[in-house]
């Protein structure tokens, strides 16, 4: 193969090369960006659950189960959220009989209403270090997480709004707590976002008449593929509880999120196939323009396979350039889209703030698309640009073999 | 067949659709001979040349070139045969526009396994012989007609051919430049003993050949 000649052809016919390279680049960029964004959506939807390390969350909603649009007049003080009534110790015993559950953690979520509004209080089980709302300790901005009773961590913005600093004493319903840390709720963590985090025992002592009550159970599976099976089992054993998993987000969200991985793969492959088809057409058009050149080569004693090697060299060089450009552009587009915030609709039961509180933290509800580099996707894109080059070479070769050397004798 | 016969066409015919362009032509060229083929435009000279040089297959008849019957050869076999034994010079030069002068000369060697330096040296030597040493890196677009034809002659010689086929080599050149090119070809024949078959419709050019073959309406008349 003569690299000099290949390179000269590519360089000399800049316009031709640019069209071919761009064509392949557009196809590959579409392929990469569609798949990267689709993967990011799938990822975004699983984020709320991933952030608390849980596969399934179990809650028991109030019997009449209607989220009041107006706060009832009698709602002063500490109370249980509508969607989070007590899970009895019998409930918990029943849960433990289900096989396939790896670890389990619990929490007690409380609302406190006063004349100033409301706050959400999360009693965290400090004994299960990697499951449930305790995971928010990764996002401490200052100080540390409670280690014993009498200590509290406040959400940063909430603390700022109430002018509370680290080390201050904070009173909830007559009890005093030392503020040992401030934290910032990260994107996609509405499942664990509260204003105040306490040791579970402290939260229990705030709720009048409660000793060891909890109202949310977080389950981590041994095998994530078993989630659906275990959800049905829980529904059978604990009638009336609400059971949520990542899928619950998927059901709520329309648009891109409903586009499955396979579907976006098909769409992007169709787009790519269209681009490849157009490129092959232009390349064959170029080849016909070059029929005199091909004739010269053949007259000079180049065999069909000699000419074919030259065409393969030129085509692959352009495909590879197009492939690389397309991969770069595709990720660029995907990452740019990642700067956009997409709203994540939260299932009602998992929205820990009262539904009538419109000021619910927005940062927890919108999320930047977590676009990430995928080696598999990149390799697939490269393979596809090679495939495009191979296909184009094949069709060009068929066309080229029909060109006769004698024709050049009559062309001026 | 005489040993000295390097090219022999026997009863050659070529038909395009209904048109018989070459009609039952037989001719022989001896080693070291310079033969010119003359006739009016459209009488079938180029077609006959393409049959004799293995660029095209005859409808009837056979061609023996350098002791090999090339009549039944495949397209690729013919290509390899041309590569090893035949040189071409065309009226319209037929240089590759993206390649420099020396690369055009080396073009027939590209598919052959040899070092780039060997190819380059050989191309440079031939260009120097054609007094083109100062135009080695130029693209064809930057060369005059006469210079292009010198490059083309160098290319025709790069494989040490047994025979050179030239189709109106001066047809695109003014008379002064044409004479210079003819002088090069005559010298190749006289000094190097090159066998040549040259197509032309100009009697005065044909006259410098050892032998003139005349064609009319697809037939050899003398
Ligand atoms: N591929 C082809 N298909 C059909 N007809 C052809 C083809 N090639 C040549 N011809 C015809 O054959 C005849 C002879 O053509 P050829 O090129 O051999 O003539 P020529 O003697 O070389 O003429 P000139 O001096 O003008 O170059 C012409 O009438 C031409 O139109
Ligand atoms: Mg002619």
CSV table of C-alpha atoms in Angstrom, one decimal, chain A residues 71-251:
chain,number,residue,atom,x,y,z
A,71,UNK,CA,-52.6,22.2,56.3
A,72,UNK,CA,-55.4,21.3,58.8
A,73,UNK,CA,-55.8,23.8,61.7
A,74,UNK,CA,-55.0,21.1,64.3
A,75,UNK,CA,-51.5,20.4,62.8
A,76,UNK,CA,-49.4,22.3,65.3
A,77,UNK,CA,-46.3,20.5,66.7
A,78,UNK,CA,-44.6,17.3,65.9
A,79,UNK,CA,-46.5,14.9,63.8
A,80,UNK,CA,-46.1,12.0,61.3
A,81,UNK,CA,-46.2,12.9,57.6
A,82,UNK,CA,-49.3,11.6,55.8
A,83,UNK,CA,-47.3,9.2,53.8
A,84,UNK,CA,-45.2,8.0,56.7
A,85,UNK,CA,-47.2,6.4,59.4
A,86,UNK,CA,-45.6,4.0,61.8
A,87,UNK,CA,-44.3,0.7,60.5
A,88,UNK,CA,-45.1,-1.6,63.4
A,89,UNK,CA,-42.6,-4.0,64.9
A,90,UNK,CA,-44.7,-6.8,63.5
A,91,UNK,CA,-44.3,-5.2,60.1
A,92,UNK,CA,-40.6,-5.2,60.5
A,93,UNK,CA,-40.5,-8.8,61.7
A,94,UNK,CA,-42.5,-9.8,58.7
A,95,UNK,CA,-40.1,-7.9,56.4
A,96,UNK,CA,-37.2,-9.8,57.8
A,97,UNK,CA,-38.7,-13.2,56.8
A,98,UNK,CA,-38.3,-12.3,53.1
A,99,UNK,CA,-35.2,-13.8,51.6
A,100,UNK,CA,-33.0,-12.0,49.1
A,101,UNK,CA,-32.7,-8.9,51.3
A,102,UNK,CA,-29.1,-8.1,52.0
A,103,UNK,CA,-29.3,-5.3,54.5
A,104,UNK,CA,-32.1,-3.2,56.0
A,105,UNK,CA,-32.1,0.2,57.6
A,106,UNK,CA,-34.8,2.3,59.1
A,107,UNK,CA,-35.5,5.9,59.9
A,108,UNK,CA,-38.2,8.1,61.5
A,109,UNK,CA,-39.3,11.1,59.5
A,110,UNK,CA,-41.2,13.8,61.4
A,111,UNK,CA,-42.8,17.1,60.5
A,112,UNK,CA,-43.0,20.0,62.9
A,113,UNK,CA,-45.4,22.8,62.3
A,114,UNK,CA,-45.3,26.1,64.1
A,115,UNK,CA,-46.4,29.6,63.3
A,116,UNK,CA,-43.4,30.1,61.2
A,117,UNK,CA,-44.0,27.2,58.9
A,118,UNK,CA,-42.7,23.7,59.0
A,119,UNK,CA,-39.6,21.7,59.3
A,120,UNK,CA,-38.7,18.1,58.3
A,121,UNK,CA,-36.8,16.1,60.8
A,122,UNK,CA,-35.1,12.8,59.9
A,123,UNK,CA,-34.2,10.4,62.7
A,124,UNK,CA,-31.3,8.4,61.3
A,125,UNK,CA,-30.3,4.9,62.2
A,126,UNK,CA,-26.6,5.3,63.0
A,127,UNK,CA,-26.0,1.6,63.1
A,128,UNK,CA,-26.4,0.9,59.4
A,129,UNK,CA,-23.6,3.0,57.9
A,130,UNK,CA,-24.1,2.6,54.2
A,131,UNK,CA,-27.9,2.5,53.8
A,132,UNK,CA,-30.6,5.1,54.1
A,133,UNK,CA,-30.5,8.8,55.0
A,134,UNK,CA,-27.3,8.3,56.9
A,135,UNK,CA,-25.7,8.5,53.4
A,136,UNK,CA,-26.2,12.3,53.5
A,137,UNK,CA,-23.2,12.5,55.8
A,138,UNK,CA,-21.1,12.3,52.6
A,139,UNK,CA,-22.2,15.8,51.9
A,140,UNK,CA,-21.2,17.4,55.1
A,141,UNK,CA,-20.1,21.0,54.4
A,142,UNK,CA,-18.9,21.6,57.9
A,143,UNK,CA,-18.5,19.7,61.2
A,144,UNK,CA,-19.5,16.0,61.5
A,145,UNK,CA,-22.5,13.8,61.6
A,146,UNK,CA,-24.3,13.1,65.0
A,147,UNK,CA,-22.6,10.3,66.9
A,148,UNK,CA,-24.9,10.2,70.0
A,149,UNK,CA,-28.2,11.6,71.2
A,150,UNK,CA,-28.4,15.4,71.7
A,151,UNK,CA,-26.6,16.2,68.5
A,152,UNK,CA,-28.1,17.5,65.2
A,153,UNK,CA,-27.0,18.2,61.7
A,154,UNK,CA,-28.8,21.0,59.8
A,155,UNK,CA,-29.3,21.5,56.1
A,156,UNK,CA,-27.1,24.4,55.1
A,157,UNK,CA,-29.7,26.7,53.6
A,158,UNK,CA,-32.2,26.0,56.3
A,159,UNK,CA,-29.5,26.9,58.9
A,160,UNK,CA,-28.6,30.0,57.1
A,161,UNK,CA,-32.2,31.1,56.8
A,162,UNK,CA,-32.6,30.7,60.6
A,163,UNK,CA,-29.2,32.1,61.3
A,164,UNK,CA,-27.9,29.1,63.0
A,165,UNK,CA,-24.2,28.3,63.1
A,166,UNK,CA,-22.1,25.3,63.9
A,167,UNK,CA,-21.9,24.8,67.7
A,168,UNK,CA,-25.2,26.6,68.4
A,169,UNK,CA,-27.9,25.1,70.5
A,170,UNK,CA,-31.0,24.4,68.5
A,171,UNK,CA,-34.4,23.7,70.1
A,172,UNK,CA,-37.0,21.4,68.7
A,173,UNK,CA,-40.3,21.0,70.5
A,174,UNK,CA,-38.7,21.9,73.8
A,175,UNK,CA,-35.6,19.7,73.5
A,176,UNK,CA,-32.1,21.1,73.0
A,177,UNK,CA,-29.7,19.9,70.4
A,178,UNK,CA,-26.1,20.9,69.7
A,179,UNK,CA,-25.5,21.6,66.0
A,180,UNK,CA,-22.5,19.5,65.2
A,181,UNK,CA,-22.6,19.8,61.4
A,182,UNK,CA,-24.0,21.5,58.3
A,183,UNK,CA,-24.6,19.7,55.1
A,184,UNK,CA,-25.7,20.4,51.6
A,185,UNK,CA,-28.2,18.1,49.8
A,186,UNK,CA,-26.9,17.0,46.5
A,187,UNK,CA,-28.9,16.7,43.3
A,188,UNK,CA,-31.3,13.8,43.0
A,189,UNK,CA,-31.5,13.2,46.8
A,190,UNK,CA,-35.0,14.2,47.6
A,191,UNK,CA,-35.5,10.7,49.0
A,192,UNK,CA,-33.3,11.6,51.9
A,193,UNK,CA,-33.6,15.4,52.1
A,194,UNK,CA,-34.7,16.9,55.4
A,195,UNK,CA,-34.0,20.1,57.3
A,196,UNK,CA,-32.7,18.4,60.4
A,197,UNK,CA,-30.9,15.1,60.9
A,198,UNK,CA,-30.9,13.5,64.4
A,199,UNK,CA,-30.0,10.2,65.9
A,200,UNK,CA,-33.0,7.9,65.6
A,201,UNK,CA,-33.5,7.7,69.4
A,202,UNK,CA,-33.8,11.5,69.6
A,203,UNK,CA,-36.4,11.6,66.8
A,204,UNK,CA,-38.3,8.9,68.6
A,205,UNK,CA,-38.3,10.9,71.9
A,206,UNK,CA,-39.7,13.9,70.0
A,207,UNK,CA,-42.8,12.0,69.0
A,208,UNK,CA,-45.1,11.9,71.9
A,209,UNK,CA,-45.9,8.4,73.0
A,210,UNK,CA,-43.3,6.7,70.9
A,211,UNK,CA,-40.4,4.7,72.1
A,212,UNK,CA,-38.9,2.7,69.2
A,213,UNK,CA,-41.1,3.6,66.3
A,214,UNK,CA,-39.9,4.0,62.7
A,215,UNK,CA,-41.7,4.9,59.6
A,216,UNK,CA,-39.4,4.3,56.7
A,217,UNK,CA,-37.6,1.1,55.9
A,218,UNK,CA,-34.7,0.9,53.3
A,219,UNK,CA,-33.8,-2.4,51.8
A,220,UNK,CA,-30.7,-3.4,49.9
A,221,UNK,CA,-31.0,-6.5,47.8
A,222,UNK,CA,-28.5,-9.3,47.4
A,223,UNK,CA,-29.4,-9.4,43.7
A,224,UNK,CA,-30.8,-6.2,42.1
A,225,UNK,CA,-32.4,-8.4,39.4
A,226,UNK,CA,-34.8,-9.7,42.2
A,227,UNK,CA,-36.3,-6.3,42.9
A,228,UNK,CA,-39.6,-6.9,41.2
A,229,UNK,CA,-40.0,-10.3,42.7
A,230,UNK,CA,-39.3,-9.0,46.2
A,231,UNK,CA,-41.6,-6.0,45.7
A,232,UNK,CA,-44.6,-8.4,45.0
A,233,UNK,CA,-43.6,-10.5,48.0
A,234,UNK,CA,-43.6,-7.5,50.3
A,235,UNK,CA,-47.0,-6.4,49.0
A,236,UNK,CA,-48.3,-9.8,49.9
A,237,UNK,CA,-46.9,-9.9,53.4
A,238,UNK,CA,-47.5,-6.3,54.3
A,239,UNK,CA,-50.8,-5.3,52.7
A,240,UNK,CA,-51.3,-1.6,52.4
A,241,UNK,CA,-47.7,-0.4,52.5
A,242,UNK,CA,-46.2,1.6,49.6
A,243,UNK,CA,-43.2,0.1,48.0
A,244,UNK,CA,-41.0,2.2,45.8
A,245,UNK,CA,-37.9,1.6,43.7
A,246,UNK,CA,-36.1,3.4,40.9
A,247,UNK,CA,-38.8,2.1,38.5
A,248,UNK,CA,-41.3,4.3,40.4
A,249,UNK,CA,-39.4,7.3,39.0
A,250,UNK,CA,-39.4,5.9,35.6
A,251,UNK,CA,-43.1,5.5,35.6
